Coordinates of C-alpha atoms in Angstrom, one line a residue:
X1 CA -4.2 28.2 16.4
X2 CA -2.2 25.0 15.9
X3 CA -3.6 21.9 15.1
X4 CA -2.6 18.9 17.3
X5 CA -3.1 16.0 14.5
X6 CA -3.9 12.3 15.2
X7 CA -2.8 10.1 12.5
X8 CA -5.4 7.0 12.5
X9 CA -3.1 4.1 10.4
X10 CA -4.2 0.5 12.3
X11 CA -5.0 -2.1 10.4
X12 CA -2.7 -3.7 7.9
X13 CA 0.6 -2.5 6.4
X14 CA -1.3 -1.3 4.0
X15 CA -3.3 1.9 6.2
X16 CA 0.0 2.0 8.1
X17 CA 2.8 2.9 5.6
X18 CA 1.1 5.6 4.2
X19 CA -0.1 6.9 7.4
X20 CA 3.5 7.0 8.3
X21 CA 4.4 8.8 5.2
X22 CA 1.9 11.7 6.2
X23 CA 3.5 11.1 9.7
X24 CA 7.0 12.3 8.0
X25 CA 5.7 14.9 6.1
X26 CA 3.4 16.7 8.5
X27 CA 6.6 16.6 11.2
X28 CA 9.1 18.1 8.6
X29 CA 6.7 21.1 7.7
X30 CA 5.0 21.9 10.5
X31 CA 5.1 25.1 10.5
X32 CA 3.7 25.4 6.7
X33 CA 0.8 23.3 8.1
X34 CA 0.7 24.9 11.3
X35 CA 1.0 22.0 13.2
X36 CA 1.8 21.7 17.0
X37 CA 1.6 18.2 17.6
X38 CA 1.6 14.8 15.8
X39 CA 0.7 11.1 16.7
X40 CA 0.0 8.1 15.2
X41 CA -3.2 5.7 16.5
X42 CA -2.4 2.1 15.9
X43 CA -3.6 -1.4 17.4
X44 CA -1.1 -2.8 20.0
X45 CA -0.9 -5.5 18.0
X46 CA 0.9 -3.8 15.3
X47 CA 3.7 -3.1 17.8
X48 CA 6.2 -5.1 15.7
X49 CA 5.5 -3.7 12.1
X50 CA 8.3 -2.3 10.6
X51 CA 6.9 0.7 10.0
X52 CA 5.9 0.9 13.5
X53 CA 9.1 0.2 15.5
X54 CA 11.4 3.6 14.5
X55 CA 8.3 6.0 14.0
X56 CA 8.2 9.3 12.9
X57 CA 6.1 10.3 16.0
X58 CA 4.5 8.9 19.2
X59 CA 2.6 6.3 18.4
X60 CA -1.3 6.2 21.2
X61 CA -1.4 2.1 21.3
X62 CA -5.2 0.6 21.5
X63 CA -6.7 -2.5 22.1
X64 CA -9.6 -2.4 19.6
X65 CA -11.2 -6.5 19.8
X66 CA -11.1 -7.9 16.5
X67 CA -14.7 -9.3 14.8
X68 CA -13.6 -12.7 14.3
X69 CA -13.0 -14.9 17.5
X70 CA -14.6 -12.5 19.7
X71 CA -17.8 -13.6 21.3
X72 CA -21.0 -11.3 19.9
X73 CA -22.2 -10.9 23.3
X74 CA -18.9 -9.6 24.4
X75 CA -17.7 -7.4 21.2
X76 CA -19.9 -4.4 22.0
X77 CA -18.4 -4.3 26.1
X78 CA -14.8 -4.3 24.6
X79 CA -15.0 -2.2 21.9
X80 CA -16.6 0.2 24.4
X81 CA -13.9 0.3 26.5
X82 CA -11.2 0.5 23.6
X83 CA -13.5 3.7 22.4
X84 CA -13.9 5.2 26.1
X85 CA -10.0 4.5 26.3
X86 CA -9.5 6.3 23.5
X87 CA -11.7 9.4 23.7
X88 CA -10.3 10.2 27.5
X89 CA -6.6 9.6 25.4
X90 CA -7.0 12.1 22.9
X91 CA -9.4 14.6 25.2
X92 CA -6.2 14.6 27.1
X93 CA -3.8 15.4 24.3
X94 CA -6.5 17.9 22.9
X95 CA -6.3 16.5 19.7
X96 CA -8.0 18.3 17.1
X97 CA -7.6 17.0 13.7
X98 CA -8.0 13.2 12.9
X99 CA -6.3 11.7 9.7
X100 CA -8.4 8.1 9.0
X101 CA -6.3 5.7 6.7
X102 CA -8.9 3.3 6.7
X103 CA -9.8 0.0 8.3
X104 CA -11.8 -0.9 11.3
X105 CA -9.5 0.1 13.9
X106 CA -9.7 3.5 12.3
X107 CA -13.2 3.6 14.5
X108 CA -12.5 4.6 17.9
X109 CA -10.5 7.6 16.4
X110 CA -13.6 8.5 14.4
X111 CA -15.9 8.3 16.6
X112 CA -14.2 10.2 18.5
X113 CA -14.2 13.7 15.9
X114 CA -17.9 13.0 15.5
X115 CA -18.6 12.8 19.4
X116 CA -16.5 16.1 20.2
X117 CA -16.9 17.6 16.7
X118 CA -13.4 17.6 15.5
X119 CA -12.2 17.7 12.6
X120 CA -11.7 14.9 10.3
X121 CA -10.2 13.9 7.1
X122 CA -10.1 10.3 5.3
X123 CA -7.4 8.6 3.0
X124 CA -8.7 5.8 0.8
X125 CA -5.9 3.7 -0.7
X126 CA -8.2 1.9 -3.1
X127 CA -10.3 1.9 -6.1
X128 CA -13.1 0.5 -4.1
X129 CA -13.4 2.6 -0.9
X130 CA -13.5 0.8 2.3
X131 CA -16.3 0.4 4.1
X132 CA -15.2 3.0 6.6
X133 CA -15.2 5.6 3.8
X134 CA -18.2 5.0 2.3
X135 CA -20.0 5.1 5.9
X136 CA -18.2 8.4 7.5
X137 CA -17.8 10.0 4.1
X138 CA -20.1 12.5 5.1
X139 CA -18.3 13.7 8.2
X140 CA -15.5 14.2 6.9
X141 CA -14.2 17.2 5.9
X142 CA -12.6 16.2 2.7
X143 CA -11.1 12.9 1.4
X144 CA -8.0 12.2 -0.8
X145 CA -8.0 9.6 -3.0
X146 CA -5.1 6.8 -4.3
X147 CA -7.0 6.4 -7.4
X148 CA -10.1 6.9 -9.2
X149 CA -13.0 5.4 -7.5
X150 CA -14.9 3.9 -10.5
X151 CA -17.7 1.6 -9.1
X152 CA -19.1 4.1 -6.5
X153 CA -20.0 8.3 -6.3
X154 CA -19.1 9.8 -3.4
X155 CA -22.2 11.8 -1.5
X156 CA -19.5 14.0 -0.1
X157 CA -18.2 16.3 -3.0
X158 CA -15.0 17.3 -1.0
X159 CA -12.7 14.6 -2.4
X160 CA -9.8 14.9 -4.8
X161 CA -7.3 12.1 -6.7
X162 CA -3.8 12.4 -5.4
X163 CA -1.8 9.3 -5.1
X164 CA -1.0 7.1 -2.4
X165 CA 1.4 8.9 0.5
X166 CA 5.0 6.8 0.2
X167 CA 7.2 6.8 2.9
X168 CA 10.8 8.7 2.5
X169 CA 12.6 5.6 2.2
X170 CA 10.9 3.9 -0.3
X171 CA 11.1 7.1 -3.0
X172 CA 13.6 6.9 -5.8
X173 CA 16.5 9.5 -5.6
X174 CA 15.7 10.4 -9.4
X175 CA 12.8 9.5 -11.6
X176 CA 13.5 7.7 -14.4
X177 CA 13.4 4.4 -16.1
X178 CA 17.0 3.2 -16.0
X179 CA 15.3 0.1 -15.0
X180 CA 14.9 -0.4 -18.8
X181 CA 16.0 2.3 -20.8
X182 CA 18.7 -0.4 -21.3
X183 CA 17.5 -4.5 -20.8
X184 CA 20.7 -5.7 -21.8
X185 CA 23.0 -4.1 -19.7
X186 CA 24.3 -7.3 -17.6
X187 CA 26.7 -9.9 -19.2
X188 CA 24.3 -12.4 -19.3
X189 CA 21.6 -10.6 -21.2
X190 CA 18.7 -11.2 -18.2
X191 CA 15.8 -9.5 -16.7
X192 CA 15.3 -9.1 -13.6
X193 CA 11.8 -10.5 -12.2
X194 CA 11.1 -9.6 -8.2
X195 CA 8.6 -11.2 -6.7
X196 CA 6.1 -9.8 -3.9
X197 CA 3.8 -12.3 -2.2
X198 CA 3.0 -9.5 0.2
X199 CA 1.5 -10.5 3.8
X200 CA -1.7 -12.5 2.5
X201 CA -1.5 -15.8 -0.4
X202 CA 2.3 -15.5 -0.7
X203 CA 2.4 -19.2 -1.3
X204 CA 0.4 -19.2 -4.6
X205 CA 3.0 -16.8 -6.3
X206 CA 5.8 -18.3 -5.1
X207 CA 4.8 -21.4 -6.2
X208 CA 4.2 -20.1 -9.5
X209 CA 7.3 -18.6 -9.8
X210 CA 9.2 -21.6 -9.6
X211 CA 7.2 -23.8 -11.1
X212 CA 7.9 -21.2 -14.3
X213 CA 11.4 -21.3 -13.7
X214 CA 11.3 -25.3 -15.1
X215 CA 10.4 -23.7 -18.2
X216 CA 13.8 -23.4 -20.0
X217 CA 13.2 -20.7 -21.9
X218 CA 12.1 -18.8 -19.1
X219 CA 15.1 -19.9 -16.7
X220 CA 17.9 -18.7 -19.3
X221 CA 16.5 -15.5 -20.6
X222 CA 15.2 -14.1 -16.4
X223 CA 16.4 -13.7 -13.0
X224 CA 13.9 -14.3 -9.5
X225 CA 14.2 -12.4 -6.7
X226 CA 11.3 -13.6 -4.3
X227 CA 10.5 -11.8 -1.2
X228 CA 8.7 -14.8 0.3
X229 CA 7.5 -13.5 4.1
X230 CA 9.3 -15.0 6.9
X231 CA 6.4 -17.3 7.7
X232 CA 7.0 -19.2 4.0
X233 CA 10.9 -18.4 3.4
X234 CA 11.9 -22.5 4.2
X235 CA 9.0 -23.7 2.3
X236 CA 9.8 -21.6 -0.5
X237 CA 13.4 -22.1 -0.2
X238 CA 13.2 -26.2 -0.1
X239 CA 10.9 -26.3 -3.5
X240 CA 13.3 -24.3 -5.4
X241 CA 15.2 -26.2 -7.5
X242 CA 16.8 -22.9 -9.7
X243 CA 19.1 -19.9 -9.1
X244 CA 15.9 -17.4 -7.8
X245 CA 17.4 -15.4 -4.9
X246 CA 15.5 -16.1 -1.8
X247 CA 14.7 -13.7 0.7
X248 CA 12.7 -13.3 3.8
X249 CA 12.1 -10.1 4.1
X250 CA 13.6 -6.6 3.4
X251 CA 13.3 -3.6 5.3
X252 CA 14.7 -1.2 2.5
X253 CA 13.2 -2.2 -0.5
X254 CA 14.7 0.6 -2.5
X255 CA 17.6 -1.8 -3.5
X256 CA 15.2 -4.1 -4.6
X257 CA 13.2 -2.3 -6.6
X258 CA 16.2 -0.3 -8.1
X259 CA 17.2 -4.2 -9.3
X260 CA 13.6 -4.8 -11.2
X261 CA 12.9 -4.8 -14.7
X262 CA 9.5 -6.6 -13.8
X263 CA 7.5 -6.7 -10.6
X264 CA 5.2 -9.7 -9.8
X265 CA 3.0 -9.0 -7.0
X266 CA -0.3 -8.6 -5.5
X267 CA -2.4 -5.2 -6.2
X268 CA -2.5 -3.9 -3.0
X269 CA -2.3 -0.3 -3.3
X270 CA 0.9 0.6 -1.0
X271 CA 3.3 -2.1 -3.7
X272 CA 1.5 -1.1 -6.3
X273 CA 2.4 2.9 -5.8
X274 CA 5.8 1.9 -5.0
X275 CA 6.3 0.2 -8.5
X276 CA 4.5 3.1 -10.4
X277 CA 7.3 5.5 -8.9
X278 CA 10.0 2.9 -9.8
X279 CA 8.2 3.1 -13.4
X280 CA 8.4 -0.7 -13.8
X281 CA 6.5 -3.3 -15.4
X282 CA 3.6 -4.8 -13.3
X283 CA 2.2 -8.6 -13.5
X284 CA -0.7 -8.2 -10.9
X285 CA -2.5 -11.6 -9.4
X286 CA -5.4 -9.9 -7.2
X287 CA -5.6 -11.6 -4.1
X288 CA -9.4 -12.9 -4.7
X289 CA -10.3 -12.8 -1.0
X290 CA -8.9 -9.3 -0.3
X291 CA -12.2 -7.1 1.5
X292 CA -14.7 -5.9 -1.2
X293 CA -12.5 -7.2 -3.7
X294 CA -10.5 -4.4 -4.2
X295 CA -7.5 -6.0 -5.5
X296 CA -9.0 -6.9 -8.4
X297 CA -10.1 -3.0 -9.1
X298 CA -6.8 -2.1 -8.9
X299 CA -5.3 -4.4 -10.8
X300 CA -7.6 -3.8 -13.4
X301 CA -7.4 0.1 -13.3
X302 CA -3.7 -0.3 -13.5
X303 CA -3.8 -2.9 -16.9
X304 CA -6.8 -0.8 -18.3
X305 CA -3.9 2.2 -17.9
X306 CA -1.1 0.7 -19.6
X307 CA 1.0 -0.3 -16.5
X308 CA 0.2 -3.6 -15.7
X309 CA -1.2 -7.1 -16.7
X310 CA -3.6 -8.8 -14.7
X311 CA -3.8 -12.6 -14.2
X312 CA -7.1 -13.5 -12.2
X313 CA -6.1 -17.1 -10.8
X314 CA -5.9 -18.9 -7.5
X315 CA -3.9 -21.9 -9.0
X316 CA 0.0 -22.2 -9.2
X317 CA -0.5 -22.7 -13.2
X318 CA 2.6 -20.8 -14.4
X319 CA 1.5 -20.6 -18.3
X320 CA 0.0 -16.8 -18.3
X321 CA 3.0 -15.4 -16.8
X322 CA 5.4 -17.4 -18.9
X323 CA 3.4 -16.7 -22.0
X324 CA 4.1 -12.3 -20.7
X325 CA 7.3 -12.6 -19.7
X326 CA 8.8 -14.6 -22.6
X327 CA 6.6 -12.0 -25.1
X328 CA 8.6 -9.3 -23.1
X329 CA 11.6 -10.7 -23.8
X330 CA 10.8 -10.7 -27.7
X331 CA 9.7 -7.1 -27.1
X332 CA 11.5 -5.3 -25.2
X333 CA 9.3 -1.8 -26.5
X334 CA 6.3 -2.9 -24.7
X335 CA 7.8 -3.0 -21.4
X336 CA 9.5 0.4 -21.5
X337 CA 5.9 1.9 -22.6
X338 CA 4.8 -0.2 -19.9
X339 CA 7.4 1.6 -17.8
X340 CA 6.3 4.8 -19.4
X341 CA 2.8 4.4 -18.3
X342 CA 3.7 3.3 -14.6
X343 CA 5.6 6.5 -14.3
X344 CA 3.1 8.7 -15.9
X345 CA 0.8 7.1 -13.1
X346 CA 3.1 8.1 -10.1
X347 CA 3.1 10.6 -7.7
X348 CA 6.2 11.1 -5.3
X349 CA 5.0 13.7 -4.0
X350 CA 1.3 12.4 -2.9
X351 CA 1.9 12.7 0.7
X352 CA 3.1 16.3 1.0
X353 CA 0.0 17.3 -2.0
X354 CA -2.3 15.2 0.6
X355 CA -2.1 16.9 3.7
X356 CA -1.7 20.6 1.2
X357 CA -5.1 19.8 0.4
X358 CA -6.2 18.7 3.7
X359 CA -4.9 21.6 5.8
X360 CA -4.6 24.7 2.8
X361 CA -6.8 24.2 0.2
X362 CA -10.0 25.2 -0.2
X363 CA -11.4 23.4 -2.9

């Protein structure tokens, strides 16, 4: 029998890209996976992320009330109405099989499998699982893993290491590391430095960025592209006092990356996948206030492998990252075995190896 499949991706970008990218994959093999149906669960509120506006599949909207600035008397009568909503939503589209990506608003959907014994599988992005991991580990039926899970053992022994699912779009048409195979390939002998501030403490790296752009050095021998958010594009834009290119936003960031030598960025797990298959050069600053302070176990997993260095600071102080990037420059072996290492840490093909070991392994 087919499985009608519910893909649970709510909360931030972050649970939604890659819950997309399964989205894509299930939908182009369905008959490999014997799949009938598809849809994607995913807060109203998300109704404008990019991700969200051209998807792969129907998308089941819900209204899940968030903890913060929701009374604690009135909490439990909303969220029982988003979870009642929900359950009579997929009772009616006989879904079977729920996908969780993670996050809170992952819950209703969960709840659901446990209530009417369906099945369910989990994706944690990562190094320190999420709290709705580590509480439904045990009724799921497997979990696939971003990357290794160092600081806590999973009770459920169904769980394998994979890679984070990447959308189509964002996956390199070759792998390879023309990025810098060759770092003197433009006229004015530069390296390219693209800058993510991501959704959360954009304003910190930007800042940084150009306040290391007054270093002369720095400013002759690099070139900033910083991808600032809308919210912080004028800010950003009327501080600059150098050549960075400024941009809002992109919705193809395949260009961009293609551009890189060097990432700077956040150590979310969605960028940081996307750099790995890019094989470039990371300079992580964990966000410190990220949940469970998982950032910071990223970024350190990926340094500890060779990929990445990691700057713990919440200050604009440019000094660490000038004192990399100008070493870089001076050694330009370090960052292609940097490269090296971010490739060797990839996995284009995480999505499709995902759901293979959700729907046809055994193991």
């Amino acid at each position: 029998m087919k499985e009608i499949v519910l893909i649970a991706a709510g909360g931030t970008g972050g649970h939604i890209s890659p819950g997309v990218a399964l989205a894509e994959v299930l939908l182009e093999k369905k008959d490999f996976f014997q799949i009938e149906t598809v849809f994607l669960h995913s807060l109203i509120r998300n109704k404008d992320n990019p991700d969200l506006l051209s998807p792969p599949c129907p998308v089941l909207w819900h209204s899940m009330p968030k903890y913060s600035g929701v009374s604690f008397l009135i909490f439990p009568f909303q969220f029982l109405v988003s979870f009642i909503s929900t359950c009579l939503e997929l009772k009616k589209r006989k879904v079977s099989v729920v996908i969780g990506m993670g996050g809170y608003s992952s819950l209703p959907a969960i709840l659901y499998t446990i209530l009417f014994r369906k099945t369910l599988y989990l994706c944690e992005q990562n190094c320190i699982p999420g709290k709705i991991t580590r509480i439904f580990q045990n009724f799921a039926k497997k979990i696939a893993l971003s990357f290794p899970v160092e600081s806590y053992t999973f009770q459920n022994q169904n769980w394998k290491i994979i890679g984070n699912p990447l959308r189509k779009k964002v996956i390199p048409n070759q792998m390879n590391l023309r990025q810098n195979e060759n770092l003197h390939d433009n006229k004015r002998n530069l390296l390219n430095v693209l800058v993510l501030g991501g959704s959360q403490g954009a304003r910190q790296l930007n800042h940084m960025i150009l306040k290391a752009m007054e270093n002369v050095e720095v400013s002759q021998k690099f070139r900033f592209r910083l991808l600032t958010g809308n919210s912080l594009y004028d800010e950003t834009k009327s501080k600059s006092k150098g050549e960075a290119e400024i941009i809002s936003y992109a919705d193809d960031m395949k260009p961009n990356y293609e551009w890189a030598n060097i990432v700077v960025a956040r150590s979310g797990a969605g960028v940081v996948a996307e750099c790995l298959v890019f094989g470039l050069p990371m300079v992580l600053i964990p966000y410190p206030y990220a949940a469970d302070n998982h950032q910071k176990e990223n970024a350190e997993y990926m340094e500890k492998e060779g990929a990445a260095k990691v700057i713990h600071s919440t200050s604009e102080d440019p000094s660490p990252l000038v004192r990399y990037l100008l070493e870089w420059k001076e050694n330009p072996s370090s960052l292609r075995d940097m490269g090296h290492e971010a490739l060797r840490l990839s996995n284009i093909n995480a999505a499709f190896q995902t759901l293979s070991y959700f729907f046809h392994s055994h193991g």
